[in-house]
mmCIF file of C-alpha atoms in Angstrom:
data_model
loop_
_atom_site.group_PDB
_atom_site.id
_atom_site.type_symbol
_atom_site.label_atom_id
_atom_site.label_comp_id
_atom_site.label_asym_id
_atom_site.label_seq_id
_atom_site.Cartn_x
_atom_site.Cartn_y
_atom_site.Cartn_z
ATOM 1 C CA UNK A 1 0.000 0.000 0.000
ATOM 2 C CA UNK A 2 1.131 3.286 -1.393
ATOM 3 C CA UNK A 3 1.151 6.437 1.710
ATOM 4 C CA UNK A 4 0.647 9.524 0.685
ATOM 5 C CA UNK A 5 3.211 12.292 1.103
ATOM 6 C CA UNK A 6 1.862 14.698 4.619
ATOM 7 C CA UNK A 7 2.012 18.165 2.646
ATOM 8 C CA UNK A 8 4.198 20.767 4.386
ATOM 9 C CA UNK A 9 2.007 23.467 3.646
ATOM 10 C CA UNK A 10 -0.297 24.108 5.920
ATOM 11 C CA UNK A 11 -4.598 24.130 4.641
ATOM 12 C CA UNK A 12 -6.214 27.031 3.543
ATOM 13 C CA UNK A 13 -8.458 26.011 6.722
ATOM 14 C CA UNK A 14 -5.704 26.575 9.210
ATOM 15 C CA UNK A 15 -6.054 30.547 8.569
ATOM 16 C CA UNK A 16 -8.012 30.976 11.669
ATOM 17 C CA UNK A 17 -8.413 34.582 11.545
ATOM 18 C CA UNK A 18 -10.011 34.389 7.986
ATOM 19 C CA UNK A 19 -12.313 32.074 9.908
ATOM 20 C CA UNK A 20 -13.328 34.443 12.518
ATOM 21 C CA UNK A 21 -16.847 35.938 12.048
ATOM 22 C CA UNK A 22 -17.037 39.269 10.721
ATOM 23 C CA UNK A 23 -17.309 40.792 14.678
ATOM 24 C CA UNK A 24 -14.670 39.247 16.257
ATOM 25 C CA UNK A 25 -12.110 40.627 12.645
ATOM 26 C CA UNK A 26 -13.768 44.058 13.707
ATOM 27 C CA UNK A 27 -13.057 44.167 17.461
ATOM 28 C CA UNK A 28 -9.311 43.499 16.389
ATOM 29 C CA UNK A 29 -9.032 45.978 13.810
ATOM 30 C CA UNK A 30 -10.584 48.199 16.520
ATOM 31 C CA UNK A 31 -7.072 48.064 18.566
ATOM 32 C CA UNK A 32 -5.065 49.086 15.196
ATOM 33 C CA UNK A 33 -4.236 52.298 13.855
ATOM 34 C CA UNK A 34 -6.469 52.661 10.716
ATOM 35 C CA UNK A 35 -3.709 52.904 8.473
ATOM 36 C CA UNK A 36 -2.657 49.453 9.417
ATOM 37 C CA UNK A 37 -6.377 48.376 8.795
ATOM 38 C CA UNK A 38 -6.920 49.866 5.922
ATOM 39 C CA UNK A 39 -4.239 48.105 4.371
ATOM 40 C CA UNK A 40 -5.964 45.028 5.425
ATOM 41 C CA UNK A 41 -8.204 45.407 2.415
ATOM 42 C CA UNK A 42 -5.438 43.676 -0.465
ATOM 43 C CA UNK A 43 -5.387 40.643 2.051
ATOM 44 C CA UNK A 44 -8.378 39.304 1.080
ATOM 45 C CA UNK A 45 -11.420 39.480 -0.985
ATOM 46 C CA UNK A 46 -13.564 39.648 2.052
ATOM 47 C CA UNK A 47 -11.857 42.214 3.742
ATOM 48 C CA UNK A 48 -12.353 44.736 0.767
ATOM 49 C CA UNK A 49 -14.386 46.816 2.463
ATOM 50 C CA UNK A 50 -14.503 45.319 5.915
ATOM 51 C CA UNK A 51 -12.686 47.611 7.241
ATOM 52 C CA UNK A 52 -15.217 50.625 6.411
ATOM 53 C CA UNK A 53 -17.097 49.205 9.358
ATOM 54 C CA UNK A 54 -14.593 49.763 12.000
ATOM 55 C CA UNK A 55 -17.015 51.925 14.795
ATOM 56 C CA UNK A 56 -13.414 53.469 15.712
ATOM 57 C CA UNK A 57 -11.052 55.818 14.084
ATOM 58 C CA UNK A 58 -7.190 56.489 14.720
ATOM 59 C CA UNK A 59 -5.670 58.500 12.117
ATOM 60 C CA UNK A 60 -2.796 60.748 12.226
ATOM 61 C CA UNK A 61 -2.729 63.947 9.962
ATOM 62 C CA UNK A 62 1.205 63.051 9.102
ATOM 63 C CA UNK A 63 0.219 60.208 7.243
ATOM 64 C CA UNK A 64 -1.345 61.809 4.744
ATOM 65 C CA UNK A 65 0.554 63.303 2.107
ATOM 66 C CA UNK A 66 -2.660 66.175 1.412
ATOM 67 C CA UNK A 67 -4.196 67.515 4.415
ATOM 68 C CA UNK A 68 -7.144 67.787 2.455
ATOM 69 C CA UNK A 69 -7.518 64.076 1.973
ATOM 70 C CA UNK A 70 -7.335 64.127 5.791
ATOM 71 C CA UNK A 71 -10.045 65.835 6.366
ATOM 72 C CA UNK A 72 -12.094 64.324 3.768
ATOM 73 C CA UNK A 73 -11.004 60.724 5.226
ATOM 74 C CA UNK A 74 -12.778 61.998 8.429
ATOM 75 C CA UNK A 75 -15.629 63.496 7.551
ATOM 76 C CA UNK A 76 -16.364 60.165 5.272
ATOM 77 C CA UNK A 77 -15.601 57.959 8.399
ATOM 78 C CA UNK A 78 -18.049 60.444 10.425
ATOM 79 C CA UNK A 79 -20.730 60.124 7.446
ATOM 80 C CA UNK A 80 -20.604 56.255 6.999
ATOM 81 C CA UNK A 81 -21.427 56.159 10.921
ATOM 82 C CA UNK A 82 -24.296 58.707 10.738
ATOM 83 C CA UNK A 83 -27.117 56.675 13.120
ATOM 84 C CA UNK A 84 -24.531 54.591 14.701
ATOM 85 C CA UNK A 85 -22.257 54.688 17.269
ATOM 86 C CA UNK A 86 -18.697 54.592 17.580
ATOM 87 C CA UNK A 87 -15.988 53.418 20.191
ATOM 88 C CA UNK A 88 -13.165 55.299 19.632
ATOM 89 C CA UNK A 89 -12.517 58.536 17.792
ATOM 90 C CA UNK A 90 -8.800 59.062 17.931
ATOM 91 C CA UNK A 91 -7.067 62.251 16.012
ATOM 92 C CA UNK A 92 -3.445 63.724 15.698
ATOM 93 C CA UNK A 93 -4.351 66.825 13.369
ATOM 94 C CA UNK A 94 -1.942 69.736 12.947
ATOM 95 C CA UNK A 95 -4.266 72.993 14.082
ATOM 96 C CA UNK A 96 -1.245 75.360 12.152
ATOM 97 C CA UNK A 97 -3.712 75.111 9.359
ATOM 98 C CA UNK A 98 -6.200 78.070 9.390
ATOM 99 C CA UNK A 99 -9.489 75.781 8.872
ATOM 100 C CA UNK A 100 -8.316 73.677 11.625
ATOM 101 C CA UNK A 101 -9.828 74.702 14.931
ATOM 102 C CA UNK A 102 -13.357 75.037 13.021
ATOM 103 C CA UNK A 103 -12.762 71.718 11.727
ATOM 104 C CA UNK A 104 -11.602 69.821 14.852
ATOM 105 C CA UNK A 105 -14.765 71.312 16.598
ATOM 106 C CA UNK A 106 -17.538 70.219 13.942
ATOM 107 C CA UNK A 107 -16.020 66.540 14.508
ATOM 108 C CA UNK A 108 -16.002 66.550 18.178
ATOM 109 C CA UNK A 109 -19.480 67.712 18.104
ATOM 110 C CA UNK A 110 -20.129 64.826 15.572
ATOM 111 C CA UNK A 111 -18.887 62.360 17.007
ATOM 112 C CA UNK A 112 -20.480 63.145 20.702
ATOM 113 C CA UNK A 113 -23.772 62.867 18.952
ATOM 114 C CA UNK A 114 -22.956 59.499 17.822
ATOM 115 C CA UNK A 115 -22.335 58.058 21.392
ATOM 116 C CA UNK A 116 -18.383 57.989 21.223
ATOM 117 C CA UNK A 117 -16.688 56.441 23.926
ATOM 118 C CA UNK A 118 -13.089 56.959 24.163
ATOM 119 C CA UNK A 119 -12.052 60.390 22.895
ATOM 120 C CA UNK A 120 -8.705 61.343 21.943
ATOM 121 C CA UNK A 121 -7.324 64.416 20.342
ATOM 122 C CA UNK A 122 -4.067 65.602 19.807
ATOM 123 C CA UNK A 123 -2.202 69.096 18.480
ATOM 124 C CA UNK A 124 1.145 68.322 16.964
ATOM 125 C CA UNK A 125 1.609 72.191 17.314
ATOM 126 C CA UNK A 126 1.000 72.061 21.033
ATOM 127 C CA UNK A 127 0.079 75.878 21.279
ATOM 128 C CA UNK A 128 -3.108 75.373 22.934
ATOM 129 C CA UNK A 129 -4.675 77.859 20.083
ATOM 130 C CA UNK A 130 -7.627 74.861 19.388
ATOM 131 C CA UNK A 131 -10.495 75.737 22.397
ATOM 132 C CA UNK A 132 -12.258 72.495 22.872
ATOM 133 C CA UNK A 133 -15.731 72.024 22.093
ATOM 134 C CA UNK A 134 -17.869 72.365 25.418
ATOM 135 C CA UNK A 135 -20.074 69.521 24.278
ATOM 136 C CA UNK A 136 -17.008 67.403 25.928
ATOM 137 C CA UNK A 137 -18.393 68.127 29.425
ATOM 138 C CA UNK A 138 -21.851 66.774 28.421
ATOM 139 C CA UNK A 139 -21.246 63.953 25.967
ATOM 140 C CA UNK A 140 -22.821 61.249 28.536
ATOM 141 C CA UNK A 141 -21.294 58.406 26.458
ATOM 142 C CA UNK A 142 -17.817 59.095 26.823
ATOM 143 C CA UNK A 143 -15.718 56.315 28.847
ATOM 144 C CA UNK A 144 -12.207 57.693 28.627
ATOM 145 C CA UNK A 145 -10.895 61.553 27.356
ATOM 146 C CA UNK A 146 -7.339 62.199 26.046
ATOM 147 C CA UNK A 147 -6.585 65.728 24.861
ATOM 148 C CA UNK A 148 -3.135 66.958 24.376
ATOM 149 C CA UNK A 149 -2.115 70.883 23.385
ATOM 150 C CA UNK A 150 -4.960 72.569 23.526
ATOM 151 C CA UNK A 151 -7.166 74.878 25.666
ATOM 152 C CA UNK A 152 -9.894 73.780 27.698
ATOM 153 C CA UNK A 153 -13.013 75.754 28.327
ATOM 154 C CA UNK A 154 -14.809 76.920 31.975
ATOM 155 C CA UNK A 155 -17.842 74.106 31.520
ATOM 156 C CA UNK A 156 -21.276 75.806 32.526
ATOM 157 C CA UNK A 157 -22.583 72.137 33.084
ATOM 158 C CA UNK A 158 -20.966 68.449 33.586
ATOM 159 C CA UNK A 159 -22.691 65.394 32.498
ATOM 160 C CA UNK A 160 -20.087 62.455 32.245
ATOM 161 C CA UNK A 161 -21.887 59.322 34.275
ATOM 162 C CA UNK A 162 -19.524 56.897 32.753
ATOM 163 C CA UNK A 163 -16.414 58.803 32.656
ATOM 164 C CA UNK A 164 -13.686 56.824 34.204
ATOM 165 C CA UNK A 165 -10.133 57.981 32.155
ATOM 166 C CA UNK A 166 -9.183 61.400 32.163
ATOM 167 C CA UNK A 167 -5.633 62.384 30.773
ATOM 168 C CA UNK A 168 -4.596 65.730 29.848
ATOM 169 C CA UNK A 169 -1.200 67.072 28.481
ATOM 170 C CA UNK A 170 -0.078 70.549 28.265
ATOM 171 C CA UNK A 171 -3.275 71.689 28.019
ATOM 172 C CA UNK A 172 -4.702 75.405 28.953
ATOM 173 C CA UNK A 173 -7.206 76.001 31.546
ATOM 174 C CA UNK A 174 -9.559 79.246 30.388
ATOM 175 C CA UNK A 175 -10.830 79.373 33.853
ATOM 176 C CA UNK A 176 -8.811 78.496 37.291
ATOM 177 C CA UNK A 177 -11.624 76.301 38.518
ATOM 178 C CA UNK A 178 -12.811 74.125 35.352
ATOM 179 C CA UNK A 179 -10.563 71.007 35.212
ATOM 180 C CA UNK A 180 -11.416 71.010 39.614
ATOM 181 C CA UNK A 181 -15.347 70.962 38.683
ATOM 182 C CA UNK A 182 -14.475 68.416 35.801
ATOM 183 C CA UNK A 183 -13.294 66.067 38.153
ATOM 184 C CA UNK A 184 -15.538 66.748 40.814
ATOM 185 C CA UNK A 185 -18.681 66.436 38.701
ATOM 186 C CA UNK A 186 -17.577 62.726 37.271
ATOM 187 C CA UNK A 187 -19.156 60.311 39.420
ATOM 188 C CA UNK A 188 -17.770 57.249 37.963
ATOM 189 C CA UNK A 189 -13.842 58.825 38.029
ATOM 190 C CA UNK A 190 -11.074 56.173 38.460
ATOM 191 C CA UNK A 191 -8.083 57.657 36.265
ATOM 192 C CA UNK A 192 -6.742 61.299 36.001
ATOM 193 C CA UNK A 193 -3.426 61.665 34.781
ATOM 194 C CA UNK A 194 -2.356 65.663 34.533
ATOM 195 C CA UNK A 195 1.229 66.508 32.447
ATOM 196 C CA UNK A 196 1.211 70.425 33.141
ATOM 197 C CA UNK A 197 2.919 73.502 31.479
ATOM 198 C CA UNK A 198 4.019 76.984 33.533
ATOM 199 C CA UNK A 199 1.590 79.263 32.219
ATOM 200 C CA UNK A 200 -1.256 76.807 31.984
ATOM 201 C CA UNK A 201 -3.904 79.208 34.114
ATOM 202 C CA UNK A 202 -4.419 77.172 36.965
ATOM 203 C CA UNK A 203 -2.694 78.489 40.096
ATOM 204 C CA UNK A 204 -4.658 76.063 42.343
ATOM 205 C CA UNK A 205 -5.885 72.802 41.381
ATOM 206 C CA UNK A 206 -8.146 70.800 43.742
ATOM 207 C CA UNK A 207 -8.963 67.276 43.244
ATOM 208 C CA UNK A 208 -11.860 66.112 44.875
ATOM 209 C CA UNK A 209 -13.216 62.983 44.131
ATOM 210 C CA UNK A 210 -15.276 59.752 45.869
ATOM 211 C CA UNK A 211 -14.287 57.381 43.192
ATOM 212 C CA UNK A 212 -10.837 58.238 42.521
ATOM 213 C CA UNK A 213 -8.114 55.334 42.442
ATOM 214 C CA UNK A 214 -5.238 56.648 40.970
ATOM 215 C CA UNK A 215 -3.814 60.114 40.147
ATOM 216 C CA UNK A 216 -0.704 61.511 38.813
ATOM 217 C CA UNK A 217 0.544 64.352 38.339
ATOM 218 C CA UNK A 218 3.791 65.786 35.935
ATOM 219 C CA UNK A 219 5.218 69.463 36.062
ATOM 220 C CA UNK A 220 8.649 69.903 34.750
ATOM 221 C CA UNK A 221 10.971 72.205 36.681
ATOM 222 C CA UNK A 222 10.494 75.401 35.730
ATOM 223 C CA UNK A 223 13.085 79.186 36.781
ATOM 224 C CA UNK A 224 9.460 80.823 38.045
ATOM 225 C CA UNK A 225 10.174 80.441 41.966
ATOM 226 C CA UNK A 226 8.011 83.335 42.921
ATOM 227 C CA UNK A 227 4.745 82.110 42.338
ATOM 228 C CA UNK A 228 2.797 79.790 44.545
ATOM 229 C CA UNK A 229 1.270 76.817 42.743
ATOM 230 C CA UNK A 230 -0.812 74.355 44.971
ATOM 231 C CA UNK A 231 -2.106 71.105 44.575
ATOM 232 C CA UNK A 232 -4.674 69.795 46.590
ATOM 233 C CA UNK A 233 -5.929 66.208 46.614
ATOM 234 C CA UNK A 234 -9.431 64.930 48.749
ATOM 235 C CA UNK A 235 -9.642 61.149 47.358
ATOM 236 C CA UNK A 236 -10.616 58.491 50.108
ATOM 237 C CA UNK A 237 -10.737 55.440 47.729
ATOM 238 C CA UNK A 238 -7.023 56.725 46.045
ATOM 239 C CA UNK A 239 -4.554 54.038 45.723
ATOM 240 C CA UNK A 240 -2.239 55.607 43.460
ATOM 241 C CA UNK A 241 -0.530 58.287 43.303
ATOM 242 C CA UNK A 242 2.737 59.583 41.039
ATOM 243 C CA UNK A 243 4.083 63.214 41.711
ATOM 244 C CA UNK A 244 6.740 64.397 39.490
ATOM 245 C CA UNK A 245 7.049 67.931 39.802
ATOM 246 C CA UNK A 246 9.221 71.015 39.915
ATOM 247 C CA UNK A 247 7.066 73.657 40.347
ATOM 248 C CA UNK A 248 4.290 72.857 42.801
ATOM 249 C CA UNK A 249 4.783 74.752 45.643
ATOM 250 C CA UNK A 250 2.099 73.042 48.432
ATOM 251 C CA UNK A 251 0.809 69.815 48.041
ATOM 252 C CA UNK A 252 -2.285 69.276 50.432
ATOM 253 C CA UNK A 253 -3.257 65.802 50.400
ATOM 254 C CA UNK A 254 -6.132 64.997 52.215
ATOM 255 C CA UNK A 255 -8.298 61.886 53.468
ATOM 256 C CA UNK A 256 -6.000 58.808 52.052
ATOM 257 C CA UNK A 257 -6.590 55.468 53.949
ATOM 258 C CA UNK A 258 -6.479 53.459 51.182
ATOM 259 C CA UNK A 259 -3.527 54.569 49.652
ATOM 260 C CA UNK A 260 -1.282 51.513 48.813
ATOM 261 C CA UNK A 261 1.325 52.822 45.825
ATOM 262 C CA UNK A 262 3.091 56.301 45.509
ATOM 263 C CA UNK A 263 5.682 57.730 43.561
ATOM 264 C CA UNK A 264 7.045 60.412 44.676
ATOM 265 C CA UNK A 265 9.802 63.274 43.221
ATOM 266 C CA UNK A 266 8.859 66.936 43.948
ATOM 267 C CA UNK A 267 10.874 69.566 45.939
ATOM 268 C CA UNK A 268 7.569 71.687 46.557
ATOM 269 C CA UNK A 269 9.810 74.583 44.399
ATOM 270 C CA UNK A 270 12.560 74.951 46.264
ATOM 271 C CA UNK A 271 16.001 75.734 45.077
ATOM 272 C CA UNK A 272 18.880 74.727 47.099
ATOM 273 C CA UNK A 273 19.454 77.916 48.094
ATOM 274 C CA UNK A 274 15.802 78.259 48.885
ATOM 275 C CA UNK A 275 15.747 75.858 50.949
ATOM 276 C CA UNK A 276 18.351 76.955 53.296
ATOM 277 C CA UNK A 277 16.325 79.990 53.754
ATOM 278 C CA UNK A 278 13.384 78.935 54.534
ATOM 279 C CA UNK A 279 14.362 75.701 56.568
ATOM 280 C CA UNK A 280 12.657 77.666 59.765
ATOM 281 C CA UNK A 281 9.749 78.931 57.835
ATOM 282 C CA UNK A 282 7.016 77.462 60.140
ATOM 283 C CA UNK A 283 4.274 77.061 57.561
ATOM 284 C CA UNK A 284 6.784 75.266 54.775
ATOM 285 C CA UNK A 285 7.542 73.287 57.692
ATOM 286 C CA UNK A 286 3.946 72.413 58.605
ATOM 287 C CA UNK A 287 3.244 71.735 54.909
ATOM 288 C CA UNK A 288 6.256 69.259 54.540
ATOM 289 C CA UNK A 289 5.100 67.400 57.916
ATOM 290 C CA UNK A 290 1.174 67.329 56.590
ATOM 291 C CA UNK A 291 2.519 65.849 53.251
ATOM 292 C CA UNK A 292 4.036 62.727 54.873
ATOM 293 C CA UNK A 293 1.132 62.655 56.892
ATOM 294 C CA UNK A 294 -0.928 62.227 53.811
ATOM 295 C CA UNK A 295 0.927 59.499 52.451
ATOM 296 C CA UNK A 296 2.150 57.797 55.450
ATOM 297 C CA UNK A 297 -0.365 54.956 55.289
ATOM 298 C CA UNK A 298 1.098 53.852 52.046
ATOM 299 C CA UNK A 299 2.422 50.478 51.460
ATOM 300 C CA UNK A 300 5.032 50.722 48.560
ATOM 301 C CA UNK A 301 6.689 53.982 48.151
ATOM 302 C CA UNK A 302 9.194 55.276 45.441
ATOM 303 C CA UNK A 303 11.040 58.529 46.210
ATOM 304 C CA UNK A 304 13.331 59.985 44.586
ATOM 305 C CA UNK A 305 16.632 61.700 45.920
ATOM 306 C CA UNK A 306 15.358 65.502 45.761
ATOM 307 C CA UNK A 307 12.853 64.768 47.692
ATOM 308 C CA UNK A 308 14.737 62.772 50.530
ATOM 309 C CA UNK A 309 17.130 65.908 50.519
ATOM 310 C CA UNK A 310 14.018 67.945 51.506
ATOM 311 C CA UNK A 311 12.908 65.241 53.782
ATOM 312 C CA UNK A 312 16.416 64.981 56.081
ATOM 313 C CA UNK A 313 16.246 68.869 55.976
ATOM 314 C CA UNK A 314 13.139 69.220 57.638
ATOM 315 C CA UNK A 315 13.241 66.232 60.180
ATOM 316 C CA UNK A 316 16.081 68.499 61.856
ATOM 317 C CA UNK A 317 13.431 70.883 62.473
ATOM 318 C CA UNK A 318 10.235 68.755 62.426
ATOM 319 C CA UNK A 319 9.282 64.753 63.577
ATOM 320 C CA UNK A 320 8.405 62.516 60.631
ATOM 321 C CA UNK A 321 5.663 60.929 60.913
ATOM 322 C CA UNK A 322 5.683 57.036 61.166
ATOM 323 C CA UNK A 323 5.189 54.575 58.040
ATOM 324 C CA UNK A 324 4.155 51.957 59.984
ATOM 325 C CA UNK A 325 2.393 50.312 56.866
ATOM 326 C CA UNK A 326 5.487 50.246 54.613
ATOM 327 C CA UNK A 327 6.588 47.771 53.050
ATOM 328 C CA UNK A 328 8.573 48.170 49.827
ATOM 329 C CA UNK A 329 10.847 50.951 49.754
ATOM 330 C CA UNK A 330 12.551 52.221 46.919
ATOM 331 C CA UNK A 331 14.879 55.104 46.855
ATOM 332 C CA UNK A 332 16.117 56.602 43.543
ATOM 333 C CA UNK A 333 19.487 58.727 44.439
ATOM 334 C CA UNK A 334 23.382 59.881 43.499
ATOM 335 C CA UNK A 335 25.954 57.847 46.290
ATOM 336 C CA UNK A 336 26.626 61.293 47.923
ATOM 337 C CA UNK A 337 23.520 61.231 49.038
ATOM 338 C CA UNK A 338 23.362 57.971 51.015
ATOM 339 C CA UNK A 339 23.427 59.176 54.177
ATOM 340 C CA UNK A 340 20.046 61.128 54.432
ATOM 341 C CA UNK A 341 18.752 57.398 54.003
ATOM 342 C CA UNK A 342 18.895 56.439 57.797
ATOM 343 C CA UNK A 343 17.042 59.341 58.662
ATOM 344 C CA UNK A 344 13.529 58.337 56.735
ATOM 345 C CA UNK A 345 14.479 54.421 57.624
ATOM 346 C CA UNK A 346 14.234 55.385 61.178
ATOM 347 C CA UNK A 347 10.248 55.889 60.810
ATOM 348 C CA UNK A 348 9.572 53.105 58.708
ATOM 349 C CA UNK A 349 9.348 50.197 61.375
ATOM 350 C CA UNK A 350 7.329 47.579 58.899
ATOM 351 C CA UNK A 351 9.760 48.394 56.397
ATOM 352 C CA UNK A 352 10.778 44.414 54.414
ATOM 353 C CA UNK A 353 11.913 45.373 51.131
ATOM 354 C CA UNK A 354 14.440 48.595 50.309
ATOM 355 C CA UNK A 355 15.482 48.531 46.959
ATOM 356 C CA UNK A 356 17.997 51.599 46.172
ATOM 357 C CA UNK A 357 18.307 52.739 42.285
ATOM 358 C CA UNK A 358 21.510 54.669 41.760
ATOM 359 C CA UNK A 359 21.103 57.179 39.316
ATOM 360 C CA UNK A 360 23.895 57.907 37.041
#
């Protein structure tokens, strides 16, 4: 009896994505830029046009050669969705060109009506000339907001019930008090992550929230020492929190018993020779001390050496509170610096895990 050769090549019916049903192809293109998808369409006869039903968009203005064919790609995705609704509406657009704010608006407001979820805009110019639409604080489908280099306005009303992601990057504040009654007003709030810019009209920023589990917050170091920037953070269920900041001069964190992870690098704007200065100021003092209050019932801690410096200053002056439920310590610092260690170790009884990072 005569076997047969086993083929090397594997069956047509071994493509298993081919034999996914049409949904399953979609919720996968939905995680791809839709460049990449719509390049999809040569693969196979049945995927011609399949990816024209994407209910998500993530397009980048670069890509195209013509900005008009940008636009027109968007306003055809926005068309071919009129009724629907879609999941994501993703945009990197380039607001340099004079239609653009106009443009970027009449989308937002397009997409809001048709029940987006995860909004994301971005300004490769990063000038914050592009105002955002105000139907942003009322589109009552949105699950997550993104918005990078642009301005935000004061919102006259807030209705975000399923709002859980909020991330903002050197964006503009038009009024002191909007991105505070942003987060306030978001009952459903889990995720705020703020990267900040000097200048960005927001002196005070108070983050009050009852659903709240992680914030963090970026600031690069700035020459402006004379102004007073404060940060002020009421978030019971918090459980993480990331500070990296040269600017902010008062952090006031309040009401944090569940507080398990921080990460913390901030010098509360003090220059060295600042600091030497003010070492028997008694309310820099008090706000040092309240800050490790705040945070003392954390359980894994990252700190970087700047702000141990500031810490072994002050505990000449002021007692540390006690970390009594720390457990993982991790201390990011030059070798000269080594010896201000002891000093925090001292109040961190618990303490089973250091783990120092030598910076270089």
């Amino acid at each position: 009896r005569v076997k047969r050769a086993r083929s090397t090549n594997p069956p047509s019916e071994v493509d298993r994505l081919s034999s996914l049903p049409d949904c399953l192809i979609l919720q996968v293109f939905l995680n791809l830029p839709t460049k990449d998808v719509v390049k999809t369409s040569v693969l196979s006869t049945r995927w011609t046009t399949l990816w024209k039903d994407v209910p998500g968009l993530d397009l980048d203005t670069e890509d195209f050669n013509i900005h008009e064919t940008f636009v027109s790609f968007v306003d055809n995705f926005l068309e071919r969705n009129r009724g629907l609704s879609i999941h994501r509406f993703k945009l990197t657009y380039d607001s340099s060109y004079a239609e653009e704010p106009g443009l970027v608006n009449r989308w937002v407001d397009t997409a809001a009506r048709l029940k987006v979820e995860h909004l994301d805009l971005s300004d490769v110019v990063c000038d914050q000339d592009l105002m955002m639409n105000p139907t942003v604080y009322t589109c009552s489908s949105l699950v997550s907001l993104r918005l990078v280099g642009m301005s935000l306005p004061s919102p006259e009303r807030v209705s975000l019930p399923f709002l859980k992601d909020i991330v903002l990057i050197v964006v503009e504040y038009t009024n002191r008090w909007a991105l505070e009654k942003l987060i306030s007003q978001c009952p459903v709030l889990e995720n705020v992550s703020i990267d900040r810019i000097y200048g960005d009209g927001m002196p005070i920023l108070r983050v009050r929230s009852q659903s709240l589990l992680s914030f963090m917050h970026y600031w690069d170091k700035n020459d402006d020492y004379e102004k007073d920037r404060i940060v002020e953070i009421d978030a019971p269920m918090l459980k993480y929190l990331r500070i990296s900041d040269g600017g902010t001069t008062s952090f006031i964190i309040k009401n944090q018993p569940s507080l398990v992870e921080a990460d913390i690098e901030t010098v509360f704007n003090l220059t060295n020779e600042r600091r030497l200065q003010v070492a028997n100021e008694i309310q820099k003092r008090d706000m040092v001390r309240d800050f490790l209050v705040g945070i003392s019932k954390v359980k894994d801690l990252t700190i970087a050496s700047s702000t141990l410096e500031v810490i072994y200053d002050y505990a000449r002056y002021v007692q540390l509170p006690v970390f009594r439920n720390l457990y993982t310590l991790c201390v990011r610092f030059n070798s000269y610096m080594l010896e201000m260690l002891p000093v925090f170790l001292e109040v961190c009884p618990n303490l089973k895990t250091l783990v120092v990072v030598r910076i270089i």
